[in-house]
Coordinates of C-alpha atoms and ligand atoms in Angstrom, one line a residue:
X1 CA -58.6 -43.0 30.1
X2 CA -62.0 -41.5 30.5
X3 CA -61.0 -39.7 33.5
X4 CA -57.9 -38.4 31.9
X5 CA -59.9 -37.1 28.9
X6 CA -62.4 -35.4 31.1
X7 CA -59.6 -33.9 33.2
X8 CA -57.9 -32.6 30.2
X9 CA -61.0 -31.2 28.7
X10 CA -61.8 -29.4 32.0
X11 CA -58.3 -28.0 32.3
X12 CA -58.2 -27.0 28.5
X13 CA -61.5 -25.4 28.8
X14 CA -60.6 -23.5 31.9
X15 CA -57.5 -22.1 30.3
X16 CA -59.4 -21.1 27.3
X17 CA -62.1 -19.3 29.4
X18 CA -59.4 -17.4 31.4
X19 CA -57.7 -16.3 28.1
X20 CA -61.0 -15.1 26.7
X21 CA -61.9 -13.2 29.9
X22 CA -58.6 -11.6 30.2
X23 CA -59.0 -10.6 26.5
X24 CA -62.3 -9.1 27.3
X25 CA -61.0 -7.1 30.2
X26 CA -58.1 -5.7 28.0
X27 CA -60.6 -4.7 25.4
X28 CA -62.7 -3.1 28.1
X29 CA -59.8 -1.2 29.8
X30 CA -57.9 -0.2 26.7
X31 CA -60.6 0.6 24.4
X32 CA -63.8 1.3 25.8
X33 CA -63.0 3.0 29.0
X34 CA -60.2 4.9 27.4
X35 CA -62.5 6.0 24.6
X36 CA -65.1 7.2 26.9
X37 CA -62.7 9.3 29.0
X38 CA -61.3 10.7 25.8
X39 CA -64.6 11.6 24.5
X40 CA -65.4 13.4 27.8
X41 CA -62.3 15.4 27.4
X42 CA -63.1 16.2 23.7
X43 CA -66.6 17.3 24.7
X44 CA -65.0 19.6 27.3
X45 CA -62.7 21.0 24.5
X46 CA -65.7 21.4 22.3
X47 CA -67.6 23.2 25.1
X48 CA -64.6 25.6 25.5
X49 CA -64.5 26.2 21.7
X50 CA -68.2 27.1 21.7
X51 CA -67.9 29.5 24.5
X52 CA -65.0 31.2 22.6
X53 CA -67.2 31.2 19.6
X54 CA -70.0 33.0 21.4
X55 CA -67.5 35.5 22.9
X56 CA -66.1 36.2 19.4
X57 CA -69.6 36.8 18.1
X58 CA -70.2 39.2 20.9
X59 CA -66.9 40.9 20.1
X60 CA -67.7 41.3 16.3
X61 CA -71.3 42.4 17.0
X62 CA -69.9 45.4 18.8
X63 CA -73.1 46.3 20.6
X64 CA -71.4 46.2 24.1
X65 CA -70.3 49.5 25.7
X66 CA -66.8 48.3 26.8
X67 CA -63.6 47.7 24.6
X68 CA -62.4 44.3 23.3
X69 CA -59.8 44.0 25.9
X70 CA -62.6 43.5 28.3
X71 CA -63.0 39.9 27.0
X72 CA -59.3 39.1 27.6
X73 CA -60.1 37.6 31.2
X74 CA -62.7 35.3 29.7
X75 CA -60.3 34.2 27.0
X76 CA -57.6 33.6 29.6
X77 CA -60.0 31.4 31.7
X78 CA -61.0 29.3 28.7
X79 CA -57.4 29.0 27.7
X80 CA -56.4 27.6 31.0
X81 CA -59.4 25.2 31.0
X82 CA -58.7 24.2 27.3
X83 CA -54.9 23.6 28.0
X84 CA -56.0 21.3 31.0
X85 CA -58.5 19.4 28.8
X86 CA -56.0 19.0 26.0
X87 CA -53.3 17.7 28.3
X88 CA -55.8 15.2 29.9
X89 CA -57.1 14.3 26.4
X90 CA -53.5 13.4 25.3
X91 CA -53.1 11.1 28.2
X92 CA -56.2 9.1 27.5
X93 CA -56.2 9.4 23.7
X94 CA -57.1 6.0 22.1
X95 CA -54.3 3.8 20.9
X96 CA -55.5 4.1 17.3
X97 CA -55.0 7.9 17.3
X98 CA -52.3 8.8 14.6
X99 CA -49.4 11.2 15.5
X100 CA -50.5 13.4 12.6
X101 CA -53.9 13.9 14.2
X102 CA -52.3 14.7 17.6
X103 CA -49.9 17.2 16.1
X104 CA -52.6 18.7 14.0
X105 CA -54.8 19.5 17.0
X106 CA -51.7 20.8 19.0
X107 CA -50.6 23.1 16.2
X108 CA -54.1 24.4 15.6
X109 CA -54.5 25.2 19.2
X110 CA -51.2 27.0 19.4
X111 CA -51.8 28.9 16.2
X112 CA -55.3 29.9 17.4
X113 CA -53.9 31.3 20.7
X114 CA -51.1 33.1 18.8
X115 CA -53.8 34.7 16.7
X116 CA -55.8 35.6 19.8
X117 CA -52.7 37.1 21.4
X118 CA -52.1 39.2 18.3
X119 CA -55.7 40.3 18.1
X120 CA -55.7 41.5 21.8
X121 CA -52.4 43.3 21.1
X122 CA -54.1 45.2 18.4
X123 CA -57.1 45.9 20.6
X124 CA -54.7 47.3 23.2
X125 CA -53.0 49.7 20.8
X126 CA -56.1 50.5 20.5
X127 CA -57.1 49.5 17.1
X128 CA -60.5 48.0 17.7
X129 CA -61.7 47.9 14.1
X130 CA -58.6 46.0 12.9
X131 CA -58.9 43.7 15.8
X132 CA -62.5 43.0 14.9
X133 CA -61.5 42.2 11.3
X134 CA -58.8 39.9 12.6
X135 CA -61.4 38.0 14.6
X136 CA -63.9 37.8 11.6
X137 CA -61.4 36.5 9.1
X138 CA -58.7 34.7 11.0
X139 CA -59.9 33.8 14.6
X140 CA -63.3 32.5 13.7
X141 CA -61.9 30.4 10.9
X142 CA -59.4 28.9 13.1
X143 CA -62.0 28.2 15.9
X144 CA -64.2 26.5 13.3
X145 CA -61.4 24.4 11.9
X146 CA -60.5 23.4 15.5
X147 CA -64.1 22.5 16.4
X148 CA -64.4 20.4 13.2
X149 CA -61.1 18.6 14.1
X150 CA -62.6 17.9 17.6
X151 CA -65.8 16.7 16.2
X152 CA -64.1 14.4 13.8
X153 CA -62.1 12.9 16.8
X154 CA -65.4 12.3 18.7
X155 CA -66.9 10.6 15.7
X156 CA -63.7 8.5 15.4
X157 CA -64.1 7.5 19.1
X158 CA -67.7 6.6 18.7
X159 CA -66.8 4.4 15.8
X160 CA -64.0 2.5 17.6
X161 CA -66.4 2.0 20.5
X162 CA -68.9 0.5 18.3
X163 CA -66.2 -1.8 16.9
X164 CA -65.2 -2.8 20.4
X165 CA -68.8 -3.6 21.2
X166 CA -68.9 -5.8 18.2
X167 CA -65.7 -7.5 19.2
X168 CA -67.0 -8.2 22.7
X169 CA -70.1 -9.5 21.2
X170 CA -68.0 -11.9 19.0
X171 CA -66.0 -13.0 22.1
X172 CA -69.2 -13.8 24.0
X173 CA -70.6 -15.7 21.0
X174 CA -67.3 -17.7 20.7
X175 CA -67.3 -18.5 24.4
X176 CA -70.9 -19.5 24.3
X177 CA -70.2 -21.9 21.4
X178 CA -67.2 -23.3 23.2
X179 CA -69.3 -23.8 26.4
X180 CA -71.8 -26.0 24.3
X181 CA -69.0 -27.8 22.7
X182 CA -67.1 -28.4 26.0
X183 CA -70.3 -29.5 27.8
X184 CA -71.0 -32.0 25.0
X185 CA -67.6 -33.3 24.9
X186 CA -67.3 -33.7 28.7
X187 CA -70.7 -35.4 28.9
X188 CA -69.7 -37.8 26.3
X189 CA -66.5 -38.6 28.0
X190 CA -68.3 -39.1 31.3
X191 CA -71.0 -41.3 29.6
X192 CA -68.4 -43.4 27.9
X193 CA -66.3 -43.7 31.0
X194 CA -69.4 -44.6 33.1
X195 CA -70.5 -47.2 30.5
X196 CA -67.0 -48.7 30.4
X197 CA -66.9 -48.8 34.2
X198 CA -70.4 -50.4 34.4
X199 CA -69.4 -53.0 31.8
X200 CA -66.1 -53.9 33.4
X201 CA -67.8 -54.0 36.9
X202 CA -70.5 -56.2 35.5
X203 CA -68.0 -58.6 34.0
X204 CA -66.2 -58.7 37.4
X205 CA -69.3 -59.4 39.3
X206 CA -70.2 -62.2 36.8
X207 CA -66.7 -63.6 37.3
X208 CA -67.1 -63.3 41.1
X209 CA -70.6 -65.0 41.1
X210 CA -69.3 -67.8 38.8
X211 CA -66.3 -68.3 41.2
X212 CA -68.6 -68.3 44.1
X213 CA -71.0 -70.7 42.5
X214 CA -68.0 -73.0 41.7
X215 CA -66.8 -72.8 45.3
X216 CA -70.2 -73.6 46.7
X217 CA -70.5 -76.4 44.1
X218 CA -67.1 -77.8 45.2
X219 CA -68.1 -77.6 49.0
X220 CA -71.3 -79.4 48.5
X221 CA -69.6 -82.1 46.4
X222 CA -67.1 -82.4 49.1
X223 CA -69.8 -82.7 51.7
X224 CA -71.6 -85.2 49.6
X225 CA -68.4 -87.2 49.2
X226 CA -67.7 -87.1 52.9
X227 CA -71.2 -88.2 53.7
X228 CA -71.1 -91.1 51.4
X229 CA -67.6 -92.2 52.6
X230 CA -68.7 -92.1 56.2
X231 CA -72.0 -93.8 55.4
X232 CA -70.0 -96.5 53.6
X233 CA -67.3 -97.0 56.4
X234 CA -70.2 -97.0 59.0
X235 CA -72.1 -99.6 57.1
X236 CA -69.0 -101.7 56.6
X237 CA -68.1 -101.5 60.2
X238 CA -71.6 -102.4 61.3
X239 CA -72.3 -105.0 58.8
X240 CA -69.0 -106.7 57.8
X241 CA -67.1 -106.4 61.1
X242 CA -70.3 -106.7 63.2
X243 CA -71.2 -110.0 61.4
X244 CA -67.6 -111.3 61.8
X245 CA -67.4 -110.4 65.4
X246 CA -70.9 -111.8 66.1
X247 CA -69.9 -115.0 64.3
X248 CA -66.6 -115.2 66.4
X249 CA -68.6 -114.5 69.5
X250 CA -71.2 -117.3 68.6
X251 CA -68.3 -119.8 67.7
X252 CA -66.4 -119.1 70.9
X253 CA -69.6 -119.6 73.0
X254 CA -70.2 -122.9 71.2
X255 CA -66.5 -123.9 71.8
X256 CA -66.7 -123.0 75.4
X257 CA -69.7 -125.2 75.8
X258 CA -67.8 -128.1 74.4
X259 CA -64.9 -127.6 76.7
X260 CA -65.0 -129.6 79.9
X261 CA -66.8 -127.8 82.8
X262 CA -64.4 -126.0 85.2
X263 CA -61.4 -126.3 82.8
X264 CA -58.9 -123.6 82.2
X265 CA -59.8 -123.7 78.4
X266 CA -63.4 -122.8 79.1
X267 CA -62.5 -119.9 81.3
X268 CA -60.1 -118.6 78.6
X269 CA -62.7 -119.0 75.9
X270 CA -65.3 -117.1 78.0
X271 CA -62.8 -114.3 78.4
X272 CA -62.1 -114.2 74.7
X273 CA -65.8 -114.1 74.2
X274 CA -66.2 -111.1 76.5
X275 CA -63.5 -109.2 74.6
X276 CA -65.0 -110.0 71.3
X277 CA -68.4 -108.6 72.6
X278 CA -66.7 -105.4 73.8
X279 CA -65.0 -105.1 70.4
X280 CA -68.4 -105.6 68.8
X281 CA -69.8 -102.8 71.0
X282 CA -66.9 -100.5 70.1
X283 CA -67.4 -101.1 66.5
X284 CA -71.1 -100.4 66.7
X285 CA -70.7 -97.2 68.6
X286 CA -67.9 -96.2 66.2
X287 CA -70.2 -96.9 63.3
X288 CA -73.0 -94.8 64.9
X289 CA -70.7 -92.0 65.6
X290 CA -69.6 -91.9 61.9
X291 CA -73.0 -92.1 60.5
X292 CA -76.1 -92.7 62.7
X293 CA -78.0 -95.4 60.9
X294 CA -80.8 -94.3 63.3
X295 CA -81.4 -91.2 61.2
X296 CA -82.7 -93.4 58.3
X297 CA -84.3 -96.0 60.5
X298 CA -86.0 -94.0 63.3
X299 CA -85.7 -90.4 62.3
X300 CA -84.0 -87.1 63.3
X301 CA -85.9 -86.7 66.6
X302 CA -84.9 -90.0 68.2
X303 CA -81.3 -89.6 66.8
X304 CA -81.0 -86.4 68.7
X305 CA -82.5 -87.9 71.8
X306 CA -79.7 -90.4 71.6
X307 CA -76.9 -88.2 70.4
X308 CA -77.2 -85.2 73.0
X309 CA -76.6 -87.5 76.1
X310 CA -73.5 -88.9 74.2
X311 CA -72.1 -85.4 73.8
X312 CA -72.8 -84.6 77.5
X313 CA -70.9 -87.7 78.4
X314 CA -68.0 -87.3 76.0
X315 CA -67.6 -83.5 76.1
X316 CA -68.4 -83.2 79.8
X317 CA -70.9 -80.3 79.3
X318 CA -74.6 -80.0 80.3
X319 CA -77.0 -80.0 77.4
X320 CA -80.6 -78.6 78.0
X321 CA -82.8 -80.1 75.3
X322 CA -86.0 -78.6 74.5
X323 CA -88.6 -79.9 72.0
X324 CA -91.8 -78.2 70.9
X325 CA -94.4 -78.4 68.2
X326 CA -96.1 -81.3 66.5
X327 CA -93.3 -83.6 65.0
X328 CA -93.3 -84.4 61.3
X329 CA -91.2 -86.9 59.5
X330 CA -87.9 -85.7 58.1
X331 CA -86.2 -87.7 55.2
X332 CA -82.8 -89.3 55.8
X333 CA -80.9 -87.2 53.3
X334 CA -82.0 -83.9 55.0
X335 CA -81.8 -85.3 58.4
X336 CA -78.1 -85.9 58.1
X337 CA -77.5 -82.3 57.3
X338 CA -79.5 -81.0 60.3
X339 CA -77.7 -83.6 62.5
X340 CA -74.3 -82.5 61.3
X341 CA -75.1 -78.8 61.8
X342 CA -76.0 -79.5 65.5
X343 CA -72.9 -81.7 65.8
X344 CA -70.7 -79.0 64.6
X345 CA -72.4 -76.3 66.6
X346 CA -71.9 -78.4 69.7
X347 CA -68.4 -79.1 68.9
X348 CA -67.7 -75.4 68.5
X349 CA -69.4 -74.8 71.9
X350 CA -67.0 -77.3 73.6
X351 CA -64.0 -76.2 71.7
X352 CA -64.4 -72.4 71.5
X353 CA -67.0 -70.9 73.7
X354 CA -65.4 -71.9 77.0
X355 CA -69.1 -72.5 78.4
X356 CA -70.0 -75.6 80.2
X357 CA -73.7 -75.4 79.3
X358 CA -75.6 -75.6 76.0
X359 CA -79.2 -75.3 75.1
X360 CA -80.5 -77.2 72.1
X361 CA -84.1 -76.3 70.9
X362 CA -85.9 -78.3 68.3
X363 CA -89.0 -76.7 67.1
X364 CA -91.5 -78.3 64.8
X365 CA -93.2 -75.2 63.4
X366 CA -96.3 -75.4 61.1
X367 CA -94.3 -74.5 58.0
X368 CA -90.6 -75.1 59.1
X369 CA -88.2 -77.0 61.2
X370 CA -86.2 -74.7 63.5
X371 CA -83.2 -75.9 65.5
X372 CA -81.1 -73.7 67.8
X373 CA -77.9 -74.3 69.6
X374 CA -77.0 -71.6 72.2
X375 CA -74.3 -71.1 74.7
X376 CA -73.4 -68.4 77.0
X377 CA -69.6 -68.4 76.5
X378 CA -67.3 -65.7 75.2
X379 CA -69.2 -65.2 71.9
X380 CA -68.2 -64.8 68.3
X381 CA -67.2 -61.1 68.3
X382 CA -65.2 -61.4 71.6
X383 CA -62.3 -63.0 69.6
X384 CA -61.0 -62.7 66.1
X385 CA -62.8 -65.6 64.4
X386 CA -60.2 -67.7 62.7
X387 CA -61.5 -69.2 59.5
X388 CA -62.3 -72.9 59.9
X389 CA -64.1 -75.4 57.8
X390 CA -66.9 -76.0 60.3
X391 CA -68.9 -72.7 59.7
X392 CA -68.4 -72.9 56.0
X393 CA -69.7 -76.5 55.9
X394 CA -72.7 -75.4 58.1
X395 CA -73.6 -72.8 55.6
X396 CA -73.3 -75.1 52.7
X397 CA -75.4 -77.7 54.4
X398 CA -78.0 -75.0 55.1
X399 CA -78.0 -74.1 51.5
X400 CA -78.3 -77.6 50.4
X401 CA -81.3 -77.9 52.6
X402 CA -82.7 -74.6 51.2
X403 CA -82.7 -73.2 54.6
X404 CA -81.4 -70.2 56.5
X405 CA -78.5 -70.4 59.0
X406 CA -78.0 -67.4 61.4
X407 CA -75.4 -66.7 64.0
X408 CA -76.5 -64.2 66.6
X409 CA -75.3 -63.0 69.8
X410 CA -77.3 -65.1 72.4
X411 CA -80.0 -63.0 74.1
X412 CA -80.0 -62.6 77.8
X413 CA -81.7 -65.7 79.4
X414 CA -84.2 -65.8 76.6
X415 CA -86.3 -68.8 77.4
X416 CA -85.0 -69.9 80.7
X417 CA -85.2 -66.8 82.7
X418 CA -81.5 -66.6 83.4
X419 CA -79.3 -63.5 83.6
X420 CA -76.3 -63.8 81.3
X421 CA -73.1 -62.2 82.7
X422 CA -71.3 -60.1 80.0
X423 CA -67.7 -60.0 79.8
X424 CA -65.7 -57.0 80.7
X425 CA -65.9 -55.6 77.2
X426 CA -69.5 -56.2 77.2
X427 CA -69.5 -58.6 74.2
X428 CA -69.6 -61.9 75.9
X429 CA -73.1 -62.9 75.5
X430 CA -72.5 -66.2 73.9
X431 CA -73.6 -67.5 70.6
X432 CA -76.8 -68.7 69.1
X433 CA -76.8 -70.8 66.0
X434 CA -80.1 -71.0 64.4
X435 CA -81.0 -73.2 61.4
X436 CA -84.5 -72.9 59.9
X437 CA -85.5 -75.1 57.0
X438 CA -89.0 -74.9 55.1
X439 CA -91.0 -78.0 55.8
X440 CA -91.5 -79.0 52.2
X441 CA -87.8 -79.4 51.7
X442 CA -87.6 -81.9 54.6
X443 CA -90.3 -84.1 53.5
X444 CA -89.5 -84.3 49.9
Ligands
LIG1 N1 -69.8 -71.2 70.0 C1 -68.7 -70.4 69.7 N2 -68.2 -69.5 70.6 C2 -67.2 -68.7 70.4 N3 -66.6 -68.8 69.2 C3 -66.8 -69.7 68.1 C4 -68.0 -70.4 68.4 N4 -68.3 -71.2 67.2 C5 -67.3 -70.8 66.5 N5 -66.4 -69.9 67.0 C6 -65.3 -69.1 66.4 O1 -65.4 -69.3 65.0 C7 -64.3 -69.9 64.5 C8 -64.5 -70.7 63.3 O2 -65.3 -71.9 63.6 P1 -65.2 -73.1 62.7 O3 -66.1 -74.2 63.3 O4 -65.5 -72.7 61.3 O5 -63.7 -73.5 62.7 P2 -62.9 -74.4 63.8 O6 -64.0 -75.0 64.9 O7 -61.9 -73.6 64.4 O8 -62.3 -75.6 63.0 P3 -63.2 -76.8 62.3 O9 -64.6 -76.6 62.7 O10 -62.8 -76.7 60.9 O11 -62.6 -78.1 62.9 C9 -63.6 -70.6 65.7 O12 -62.2 -70.8 65.5 C10 -64.0 -69.8 66.9 O13 -63.0 -68.8 67.0
LIG2 MG1 -65.7 -76.0 64.3

């Protein structure tokens, strides 16, 4: 809506400005320029009339040695010029000139030249004295009347020019007022639009962050549920089934001892006893795999010491394990998350990287615990990462720990002086997963 209002205001104002400007141009062309040209022609006419007046004065004074007809050539020249000026004046006459004014000027000029012709006819007869009288009583009066009419037209032109200037000034004032109005209205529209936009964006962001919080909460709850379920099953397996199998084993051993030496029953009982022992071992290792009780009992460090060789054996990859720093205790709750991150990272190495080697580095830093899992396989960017649950869960666990989880392309033979061969597209440098957790979060 805001955008539409702003656009409409801009279009409306542009139309208005164009109309005002063309109005101004019209005023300028039709009135001011025309008036000026007309005034120039009127001044020319006045000039001609003045030179006629001077000539007539000399003719009346009669102190020249030559006859009146000698002025005829001068009169003819002025007549030609005057006719030309009148013709041009008519072409540029202002629009507000009345037809009466036009015809009055025309008629007066015609009558004047008629009178002049008559006077020169008298002078040629020759009747100089009568011609002079004609000039004095008729010609001069006509010339003066003409001159007055021209002056009046000049004054009229001047007045209408002043009026045009006034109107132009008014147009400028109006346009200026409209500019202020338009700018204010547009600014208000833009301001309102921006405010609305900001508000709706803020609402959207709030919704987004609420959703993301809910999602994170859900994921963390899922992780907690998963951990408690696994811990429960692991405990049940270890304690209940372990107890039962241990008891069965003990009873079988006792029964075997009671059976006669060398009898078939004794041999069978021993065999069942061995099967029970192997079932007990399997149950124990399954229990460890589901949730290493070691984590709570002997800590993260020794759990990893036990776990990494298991991975090597089960997944068939070489794991190079490096430990550094002064070890500090990590509580069971935190340790399970660190352990799961390593577990998932190594799972991904075996499943996705294509590499047969992995490096695990555990660093006890003064202020934090850092653990890295690196491979030199095809790397993350080398293929379109399909969304799985593993990475999400890793991130959530890092968040639960208050730590930072990073996925970076593995550097070239960073700590083991090896050259990593990149893929043909130059991307295959492998993957480095790094988890760093502040020490105080692990000890709490
Ligand atoms: N070390 C790695 N090397 C190459 N690609 C990897 C690596 N780790 C993860 N990926 C890519 O990231 C994707 C997402 O991994 P993620 O662990 O989230 O899912 P997943 O392993 O496919 O399934 P899940 O872990 O849920 O069983 C993988 O499908 C894989 O393409
Ligand atoms: Mg995975």
